[in-house]
Coordinates of C-alpha atoms in Angstrom, one line a residue:
M1 CA 51.1 147.8 133.0
L2 CA 50.0 145.4 130.3
S3 CA 46.4 144.6 129.8
K4 CA 45.3 141.0 130.1
P5 CA 44.9 140.5 126.3
A6 CA 48.3 142.1 125.7
R7 CA 49.9 139.7 128.3
W8 CA 48.4 136.7 126.5
W9 CA 49.4 137.9 123.0
R10 CA 52.9 138.5 124.2
A11 CA 53.1 135.1 125.8
A12 CA 51.9 133.4 122.5
A13 CA 54.4 135.5 120.5
A14 CA 57.2 134.5 122.8
V15 CA 56.5 130.8 122.2
A16 CA 56.3 131.3 118.4
A17 CA 59.4 133.5 118.3
G18 CA 61.4 130.9 120.3
G19 CA 60.4 128.2 117.8
L20 CA 61.5 130.1 114.7
P21 CA 65.2 129.0 114.7
C22 CA 64.1 125.4 114.1
L23 CA 63.8 126.4 110.4
A24 CA 67.6 126.8 110.1
F25 CA 68.1 123.2 111.0
P26 CA 67.5 120.2 108.7
A27 CA 65.1 119.2 107.3
P28 CA 64.2 122.8 106.1
A29 CA 68.0 123.6 106.5
L30 CA 67.6 127.3 105.8
W31 CA 71.0 128.0 107.2
W32 CA 71.0 131.7 106.4
F33 CA 67.9 132.2 108.4
A34 CA 69.8 131.4 111.6
Y35 CA 71.5 134.9 111.4
V36 CA 68.1 136.6 111.9
A37 CA 66.0 133.9 113.5
L38 CA 66.5 135.3 117.1
V39 CA 65.6 138.9 116.1
P40 CA 61.8 138.7 116.7
W41 CA 62.3 137.0 120.1
M42 CA 64.9 139.6 121.1
L43 CA 62.7 142.5 119.9
L44 CA 59.9 141.2 122.1
L45 CA 62.2 140.8 125.1
R46 CA 63.7 144.2 124.9
S47 CA 60.2 145.8 125.0
A48 CA 59.2 143.8 128.1
P49 CA 58.0 146.4 130.7
T50 CA 59.6 144.6 133.7
G51 CA 62.4 142.2 134.3
R52 CA 59.8 139.7 135.6
R53 CA 58.0 139.9 132.2
A54 CA 61.3 139.4 130.3
A55 CA 62.1 136.4 132.4
L56 CA 58.6 134.9 131.7
E57 CA 59.0 135.5 127.9
G58 CA 62.5 134.1 127.9
W59 CA 61.2 131.0 129.6
L60 CA 58.2 130.6 127.2
G61 CA 60.5 131.3 124.2
G62 CA 63.0 128.7 125.4
A63 CA 60.1 126.1 125.8
G64 CA 59.0 127.0 122.3
F65 CA 62.5 126.4 120.9
I66 CA 62.7 123.0 122.6
L67 CA 59.3 122.0 121.3
A68 CA 60.1 123.1 117.8
V69 CA 63.5 121.6 117.5
H70 CA 62.5 118.3 119.2
H71 CA 58.9 118.0 117.9
W72 CA 59.8 114.7 116.3
L73 CA 60.0 113.2 119.8
L74 CA 56.2 113.5 120.2
P75 CA 55.5 109.9 119.0
S76 CA 57.9 108.6 121.7
L77 CA 57.4 111.0 124.6
H78 CA 53.8 112.2 123.9
V79 CA 52.6 114.7 126.4
F80 CA 55.8 114.3 128.5
L81 CA 57.6 116.5 125.9
V82 CA 55.7 119.5 127.2
P83 CA 56.9 119.5 130.8
L84 CA 60.3 118.6 129.5
A85 CA 60.3 121.7 127.3
A86 CA 59.0 123.8 130.2
L87 CA 61.9 122.6 132.4
L88 CA 64.6 123.3 129.7
G89 CA 63.0 126.7 128.9
L90 CA 64.1 128.0 132.2
L91 CA 67.7 128.0 130.9
W92 CA 67.0 131.0 128.7
I93 CA 65.9 133.3 131.5
P94 CA 69.4 134.8 132.2
W95 CA 69.8 135.5 128.4
A96 CA 66.4 137.1 128.3
L97 CA 67.2 139.4 131.2
L98 CA 70.4 140.5 129.6
V99 CA 68.6 141.2 126.3
R100 CA 66.2 143.5 128.1
E101 CA 68.9 145.1 130.1
L102 CA 71.4 145.8 127.3
L103 CA 69.2 146.2 124.3
G104 CA 66.2 147.9 125.9
G105 CA 67.6 151.4 125.6
D106 CA 68.9 153.6 122.8
G107 CA 72.2 151.9 122.6
A108 CA 74.1 155.0 123.6
G109 CA 77.4 154.9 125.5
G110 CA 79.0 151.5 125.9
R111 CA 75.7 149.5 126.1
A112 CA 75.8 148.4 122.5
G113 CA 79.3 147.2 122.7
A114 CA 78.5 145.4 125.9
A115 CA 75.5 143.8 124.3
L116 CA 77.5 142.4 121.4
A117 CA 79.7 140.6 123.8
L118 CA 77.4 139.7 126.6
V119 CA 74.2 138.6 124.8
P120 CA 75.9 136.0 122.7
A121 CA 77.8 134.8 125.8
A122 CA 74.6 134.4 127.7
W123 CA 73.1 132.5 124.8
L124 CA 76.0 130.1 124.9
L125 CA 75.5 129.7 128.6
S126 CA 72.0 128.3 127.9
E127 CA 73.4 125.9 125.3
L128 CA 76.2 124.8 127.6
A129 CA 73.7 124.0 130.4
R130 CA 71.4 122.0 128.3
S131 CA 74.3 120.1 126.7
W132 CA 74.6 118.0 129.9
Q133 CA 73.5 114.5 129.0
G134 CA 70.8 114.4 131.7
L135 CA 69.1 117.4 130.2
G136 CA 69.0 116.0 126.7
G137 CA 72.4 116.7 125.4
P138 CA 73.7 119.2 122.8
W139 CA 71.0 118.7 120.2
G140 CA 69.9 121.8 118.3
L141 CA 72.8 124.1 119.2
L142 CA 72.6 127.3 117.1
G143 CA 76.0 126.7 115.5
A144 CA 74.9 123.3 114.3
S145 CA 72.6 124.9 111.8
Q146 CA 75.7 125.9 109.8
W147 CA 76.8 122.4 109.0
Q148 CA 76.9 122.9 105.2
V149 CA 78.7 126.3 105.1
P150 CA 82.4 125.7 104.4
P151 CA 83.8 129.0 105.8
V152 CA 81.8 128.4 109.0
L153 CA 82.9 124.8 109.3
R154 CA 86.5 126.2 109.2
L155 CA 85.5 128.2 112.3
A156 CA 84.5 125.0 113.9
S157 CA 88.0 123.7 113.5
V158 CA 89.2 126.6 115.6
G159 CA 86.6 126.8 118.4
G160 CA 84.2 124.0 117.8
V161 CA 80.4 124.4 117.4
W162 CA 80.6 126.8 120.4
L163 CA 82.5 129.5 118.4
V164 CA 79.9 129.2 115.6
S165 CA 77.0 129.6 118.0
L166 CA 78.7 132.8 119.4
L167 CA 79.1 134.2 115.9
V168 CA 75.5 133.5 114.9
A169 CA 74.1 135.0 118.1
A170 CA 76.4 138.1 117.7
V171 CA 75.0 138.7 114.2
N172 CA 71.4 138.5 115.5
C173 CA 72.3 141.0 118.3
A174 CA 73.9 143.4 115.8
V175 CA 70.8 143.2 113.5
V176 CA 68.6 144.1 116.5
L177 CA 70.8 147.1 117.3
L178 CA 70.5 148.3 113.6
I179 CA 66.7 148.1 113.8
V180 CA 66.0 149.8 117.1
A181 CA 69.0 151.8 118.1
P182 CA 70.1 154.5 115.6
A183 CA 72.8 155.7 118.1
A184 CA 74.3 152.2 118.1
R185 CA 74.7 151.8 114.3
V186 CA 78.5 152.3 114.5
P187 CA 79.1 149.5 117.0
A188 CA 76.5 147.3 115.3
V189 CA 78.2 147.7 111.9
A190 CA 81.6 147.2 113.6
G191 CA 80.3 143.9 115.2
L192 CA 79.0 142.6 111.8
T193 CA 82.3 143.6 110.2
G194 CA 84.2 141.8 112.9
C195 CA 82.3 138.6 112.4
A196 CA 82.9 138.7 108.7
V197 CA 86.6 139.5 109.1
L198 CA 87.1 136.7 111.7
T199 CA 85.4 134.2 109.3
G200 CA 87.6 135.5 106.4
V201 CA 90.8 135.3 108.3
V202 CA 90.1 131.8 109.5
W203 CA 89.2 130.7 106.0
L204 CA 92.3 132.2 104.5
W205 CA 94.9 131.5 107.2
V206 CA 93.9 128.5 109.2
P207 CA 95.5 125.4 107.6
R208 CA 93.3 122.8 106.1
P209 CA 93.7 119.2 107.1
E210 CA 96.6 117.6 105.3
V211 CA 95.3 114.6 103.3
S212 CA 97.4 111.5 103.7
G213 CA 96.1 108.4 102.0
G214 CA 92.6 107.1 101.8
L215 CA 90.3 104.3 102.9
R216 CA 87.5 102.4 101.1
V217 CA 84.6 102.3 103.5
A218 CA 81.3 100.6 102.8
V219 CA 78.1 101.6 104.6
V220 CA 75.3 99.0 104.9
Q221 CA 71.8 100.4 105.3
P222 CA 69.2 97.6 105.4
G223 CA 66.2 99.9 105.5
L224 CA 62.9 99.5 107.4
V225 CA 62.1 96.0 108.8
A226 CA 58.6 95.4 110.1
D227 CA 58.3 95.0 113.9
G228 CA 57.8 91.4 115.1
P229 CA 59.3 88.7 117.2
D230 CA 61.9 87.9 114.5
S231 CA 62.6 91.4 113.4
A232 CA 66.2 91.3 114.7
D233 CA 66.9 88.2 112.7
R234 CA 65.4 89.6 109.6
R235 CA 67.4 92.8 110.0
F236 CA 70.6 90.8 110.4
A237 CA 69.7 88.7 107.3
A238 CA 69.1 91.9 105.3
G239 CA 72.5 93.4 106.4
E240 CA 74.1 90.0 105.5
R241 CA 72.6 90.0 102.1
L242 CA 73.6 93.6 101.3
T243 CA 77.1 93.1 102.6
R244 CA 77.6 90.0 100.5
G245 CA 77.1 92.2 97.4
L246 CA 80.3 94.1 98.3
A247 CA 82.4 91.0 97.4
G248 CA 84.9 91.9 94.7
Q249 CA 84.8 95.7 95.5
H250 CA 87.7 95.5 97.9
P251 CA 86.5 97.6 100.8
D252 CA 88.9 98.2 103.7
L253 CA 86.0 98.4 106.2
V254 CA 82.3 97.6 106.3
V255 CA 80.1 99.5 108.8
W256 CA 76.7 98.4 109.9
G257 CA 74.2 100.7 111.8
E258 CA 73.1 100.8 115.4
S259 CA 71.3 97.7 116.8
S260 CA 72.2 95.8 113.6
V261 CA 72.8 92.7 115.7
G262 CA 70.1 91.8 118.2
A263 CA 71.9 89.1 120.3
D264 CA 75.1 89.0 122.2
L265 CA 77.7 87.2 120.1
T266 CA 78.9 85.0 123.0
A267 CA 75.3 83.8 123.5
R268 CA 74.8 83.3 119.8
P269 CA 78.0 81.9 118.4
D270 CA 76.1 81.1 115.2
L271 CA 75.8 84.8 114.5
A272 CA 79.5 85.3 115.2
R273 CA 80.4 82.6 112.7
R274 CA 78.2 84.1 110.0
L275 CA 79.8 87.5 110.5
A276 CA 83.3 86.0 110.4
A277 CA 82.4 84.2 107.1
L278 CA 81.0 87.4 105.7
S279 CA 84.2 89.3 106.6
A280 CA 86.2 86.6 104.8
E281 CA 83.9 86.8 101.8
V282 CA 84.2 90.5 101.3
G283 CA 87.8 90.7 102.4
A284 CA 87.3 93.4 105.1
P285 CA 86.5 93.5 108.8
L286 CA 82.9 94.4 109.8
L287 CA 82.1 97.0 112.5
V288 CA 78.6 95.9 113.7
N289 CA 76.6 97.1 116.6
V290 CA 75.2 94.7 119.2
D291 CA 72.1 95.8 121.1
A292 CA 71.5 92.9 123.5
R293 CA 71.6 91.6 127.1
R294 CA 75.1 90.6 128.0
P295 CA 75.7 88.0 130.8
P296 CA 78.3 88.8 133.5
A297 CA 81.9 88.6 132.4
A298 CA 82.4 85.6 134.6
E299 CA 79.9 83.6 132.6
T300 CA 81.5 84.4 129.3
G301 CA 85.1 84.0 130.4
T302 CA 86.0 87.5 129.3
A303 CA 86.6 90.8 130.9
G304 CA 84.1 92.5 128.7
G305 CA 86.5 93.3 125.8
T306 CA 88.2 96.6 125.2
G307 CA 86.3 99.3 126.8
G308 CA 83.7 97.0 128.4
T309 CA 82.5 97.1 132.0
G310 CA 81.8 93.4 132.5
A311 CA 78.5 94.0 134.4
A312 CA 75.4 92.1 133.3
G313 CA 72.7 94.1 131.5
I314 CA 71.6 95.5 128.1
Y315 CA 74.4 97.2 126.2
K316 CA 74.8 98.9 122.9
S317 CA 78.2 98.0 121.6
A318 CA 80.3 98.6 118.5
V319 CA 82.1 95.3 117.8
L320 CA 84.8 94.7 115.3
V321 CA 84.6 91.3 113.5
G322 CA 87.2 89.8 111.2
P323 CA 87.5 86.5 109.3
G324 CA 88.5 84.9 112.6
G325 CA 85.5 86.2 114.5
P326 CA 85.3 89.1 116.9
T327 CA 88.7 90.7 117.3
G328 CA 88.2 91.7 120.9
A329 CA 87.8 95.4 120.1
R330 CA 84.5 96.6 121.5
Y331 CA 83.1 99.9 122.5
D332 CA 80.1 100.1 124.9
K333 CA 78.0 103.2 124.4
M334 CA 78.7 105.6 127.3
R335 CA 76.2 108.4 127.0
L336 CA 72.7 107.0 126.9
V337 CA 69.6 108.8 125.6
P338 CA 67.4 110.1 128.4
F339 CA 64.1 108.3 128.4
G340 CA 64.9 106.4 125.2
E341 CA 67.6 104.2 126.8
Y342 CA 67.2 105.0 130.5
I343 CA 64.9 106.9 132.8
P344 CA 66.6 109.7 134.8
A345 CA 65.5 109.3 138.5
R346 CA 63.3 106.3 137.5
A347 CA 61.7 106.2 141.0
L348 CA 60.3 109.7 140.3
L349 CA 59.9 109.8 136.6
G350 CA 59.1 106.1 135.8
W351 CA 55.6 107.0 134.9
A352 CA 56.9 108.3 131.6
T353 CA 56.8 104.6 130.4
S354 CA 53.0 104.7 130.6
V355 CA 52.6 107.7 128.3
G356 CA 55.2 107.1 125.6
K357 CA 57.9 104.7 124.3
A358 CA 60.3 105.3 127.2
A359 CA 62.8 102.7 128.2
G360 CA 61.2 99.9 130.2
E361 CA 64.7 98.9 131.5
D362 CA 67.8 101.0 131.8
R363 CA 70.7 100.1 129.6
V364 CA 74.1 99.8 131.0
P365 CA 76.6 102.6 130.1
G366 CA 80.1 101.8 129.0
G367 CA 83.2 102.7 131.0
S368 CA 85.5 104.6 128.6
P369 CA 86.1 105.6 125.0
V370 CA 87.8 103.1 122.7
V371 CA 90.2 103.6 119.8
M372 CA 90.3 100.4 117.6
D373 CA 93.1 99.2 115.4
L374 CA 91.9 98.4 111.9
P375 CA 93.1 94.9 110.8
G376 CA 95.1 95.0 107.7
R377 CA 95.7 98.8 107.9
P378 CA 98.2 99.5 110.7
D379 CA 98.1 103.2 109.7
V380 CA 94.5 103.6 110.5
R381 CA 92.7 103.6 113.9
L382 CA 88.9 103.8 114.4
G383 CA 87.0 106.0 116.8
P384 CA 83.5 104.6 117.3
L385 CA 80.5 106.5 118.7
V386 CA 76.9 105.2 119.0
C387 CA 73.9 107.3 117.8
F388 CA 73.3 110.2 120.3
E389 CA 77.0 110.5 121.1
S390 CA 77.7 112.2 117.7
A391 CA 76.1 115.3 119.2
F392 CA 78.8 115.7 121.8
P393 CA 81.9 117.6 120.5
D394 CA 84.0 116.5 123.4
M395 CA 83.7 112.8 122.6
S396 CA 85.0 113.1 119.0
R397 CA 87.7 115.5 120.1
H398 CA 88.9 112.9 122.7
L399 CA 89.0 110.2 120.1
A400 CA 91.0 112.4 117.7
R401 CA 93.5 113.2 120.5
E402 CA 93.8 109.5 121.2
G403 CA 94.8 108.8 117.6
A404 CA 91.6 108.0 115.7
G405 CA 92.0 108.5 112.0
L406 CA 88.4 107.8 111.2
L407 CA 85.4 108.6 113.3
I408 CA 82.3 106.4 113.0
A409 CA 78.8 107.0 114.4
Q410 CA 76.4 104.0 114.2
S411 CA 72.8 105.2 114.5
A412 CA 69.2 104.1 114.2
T413 CA 66.4 106.6 113.8
S414 CA 63.7 104.3 112.5
S415 CA 61.3 105.4 115.2
F416 CA 61.4 108.9 113.6
Q417 CA 61.6 107.8 110.0
H418 CA 59.3 110.4 108.5
S419 CA 60.4 113.4 110.6
W420 CA 63.3 115.9 110.6
A421 CA 65.3 113.7 113.0
P422 CA 67.3 111.6 110.4
A423 CA 68.5 114.7 108.6
Q424 CA 69.3 116.6 111.8
H425 CA 71.3 113.6 113.1
A426 CA 73.3 113.1 109.9
S427 CA 74.2 116.8 109.7
L428 CA 76.0 116.5 113.1
A429 CA 78.7 114.3 111.6
A430 CA 79.8 117.2 109.3
L431 CA 80.5 119.4 112.4
R432 CA 82.4 116.6 114.2
A433 CA 84.5 116.0 111.1
A434 CA 85.3 119.7 110.8
E435 CA 86.1 120.1 114.5
S436 CA 88.5 117.2 114.6
G437 CA 90.0 117.3 111.2
R438 CA 89.1 113.6 110.7
P439 CA 86.6 112.1 108.3
M440 CA 83.4 110.7 109.8
V441 CA 81.0 108.0 108.7
H442 CA 77.4 108.2 109.9
A443 CA 75.9 104.7 109.3
T444 CA 72.3 104.1 110.1
L445 CA 69.8 101.2 109.8
T446 CA 67.2 103.2 107.9
G447 CA 68.8 106.4 106.8
I448 CA 70.0 109.0 106.5
S449 CA 73.5 107.6 106.2
A450 CA 76.3 110.0 105.1
V451 CA 80.1 110.3 105.0
Y452 CA 82.0 113.5 105.5
G453 CA 85.7 114.4 104.7
P454 CA 88.1 115.9 107.2
S455 CA 86.9 119.5 106.5
G456 CA 83.3 118.5 107.0
E457 CA 82.6 118.3 103.3
R458 CA 80.1 115.6 102.1
L459 CA 81.7 112.7 100.3
G460 CA 79.5 111.0 97.6
S461 CA 75.7 110.8 98.0
A462 CA 73.9 110.4 101.3
L463 CA 71.6 107.3 101.6
P464 CA 68.0 108.5 102.0
T465 CA 65.4 107.0 104.3
S466 CA 63.9 105.2 101.4
A467 CA 67.1 103.3 100.5
S468 CA 68.0 99.7 101.3
T469 CA 71.5 99.3 100.0
A470 CA 75.2 99.1 100.6
A471 CA 77.4 101.9 99.3
L472 CA 81.2 102.2 99.0
Y473 CA 82.9 105.5 99.7
E474 CA 86.5 106.7 99.0
V475 CA 87.4 108.4 102.3
P476 CA 90.4 110.7 102.4
L477 CA 92.4 110.4 105.6
A478 CA 94.1 113.4 107.2
R479 CA 96.9 114.1 109.6
G480 CA 97.7 117.0 111.8
T481 CA 95.7 118.6 114.6
T482 CA 93.0 121.2 114.5
L483 CA 93.1 124.1 116.9
Y484 CA 89.9 122.9 118.4
V485 CA 91.4 119.4 119.2
R486 CA 94.5 121.2 120.6
F487 CA 92.8 123.8 122.7
G488 CA 89.3 122.5 123.3
D489 CA 86.3 124.5 124.4
W490 CA 88.0 127.8 124.8
P491 CA 85.0 129.8 123.5
V492 CA 83.0 128.5 126.4
G493 CA 85.7 129.6 128.8
A494 CA 85.9 133.0 127.2
A495 CA 82.1 133.4 127.3
L496 CA 82.0 132.4 131.0
A497 CA 84.8 134.8 131.8
V498 CA 83.0 137.8 130.1
L499 CA 79.8 137.0 132.0
A500 CA 81.7 136.7 135.3
V501 CA 83.3 140.1 134.8
Y502 CA 79.9 141.6 134.0
C503 CA 78.3 140.0 137.1
A504 CA 81.2 141.2 139.3
A505 CA 80.9 144.7 138.0
A506 CA 77.2 144.7 138.4
G507 CA 77.6 143.5 142.0
V508 CA 80.1 146.3 142.8
R509 CA 77.7 148.9 141.3
S510 CA 74.8 147.5 143.3
F511 CA 76.9 147.5 146.5
R512 CA 77.9 151.1 146.0
A513 CA 74.4 152.2 145.2
G514 CA 73.1 150.5 148.4
T515 CA 75.8 151.9 150.7
P516 CA 74.5 155.1 152.4
A517 CA 76.7 158.1 152.0
P518 CA 78.7 159.1 155.1
E519 CA 77.2 162.0 157.0
P520 CA 79.2 165.2 156.8
T521 CA 81.2 166.0 159.9
A522 CA 80.4 169.3 161.7
P523 CA 82.4 171.3 164.1
R524 CA 81.9 170.3 167.7
A525 CA 79.4 172.7 169.4
R526 CA 80.7 174.7 172.2
T527 CA 78.6 175.4 175.3
A528 CA 78.6 178.4 177.5
R529 CA 79.6 177.9 181.1
G530 CA 78.3 180.2 183.8

């Protein structure tokens, strides 16, 4: 039994150990640290005296991870972030129990080999569960910490960020075995060697995206605009001024950030005319983002445009505008940010608006993804995403399968300007580019804006949060299909299958252990008759 002080010290250590992996993500971006970041937490879990204690420390560590990786949400959610972290921390309990079960001994027999397969699979299960939009989405996945490592980005083209998470978790597991289980050094070294060989084989043999032509894309980042009743108009004017400076540079496309237009273009035809004139002046279509209340389709005489729903309400929409005005191509954001753009179960959780900057009114989600034709370039189609959606690998994969040659994420992180959020968000575009084999533009209002090539490599310089500028990028286009686009989330299926086999085997063992042995049969007794 643990003494009371020991219980408290272990609880505090679990929270701290769970938060350590945050250092592998931007802004610190210590990518190499990810390969040992789970080790202190796993060492603590394997020494838990009971399964109940391991479950508690897995929960506390998971809550610490969420608090550390999402600490920049504090200005918006305030104290509500703590119960949210406590809720999501529950997702690490199965992983914690497996760590204690498989790493708690000396590693003899097949336990070490089983741990190298099952512990990473259980980690991926927690990532998969919290990747549901209603639980916050796939932000801070362990594999996302490797966004700037070219060989690992190649792995993402085979199995997405999920395969990278499995590899990183497996390395952590092997390191734990090397530290605590001398009898397991052979399988631990074999596991590390296998991870290295897999990465090398993929790097050498998986084809790189085949470059085919290029595109000149301009990103307009107006910078911070002070809040006020006319802030949307001033932001629009800043974007207009910066875009006008691109005249004569011959871009093929100009991209504005999220919420760059603060009024519906059917309600403000003057803004539509200004955007059309701007497009004519620079000689390229503009992809802007409208964050505004839209009247019902019946009032505007449209069906909501391509990808629209037609219902009245507040939308965030990527809208393509040419010299003749809006082209009709529009994408309405489908996956909204919990609490930021809508309140899940508002009747129950609506009180969050009183303690933070939660959404006072739910925005309306779009109906379907949209692939847009680029005017003047019949060989190029655009796949727009809005802000939070760049965290979801399935969305960019779908756009690539539908023929998008350029992925675009329009974002705004001005509420978190001096935090780690802008750098974390920009890094996600590198993963989406590598997974899909398509270049990706991450355009923001206030930075960090960045552009990545079809292998996830950064193109040119990123625009920092201090910049108010327009920058032109030469973007290589690519053709062909990555294995991830072709086969999808197969690492997730493999991990679930491994866990299912383990659970089934454990169930059979438990059943056999609980079944009483049959009583031995004895010869029938004979009685004497008198």
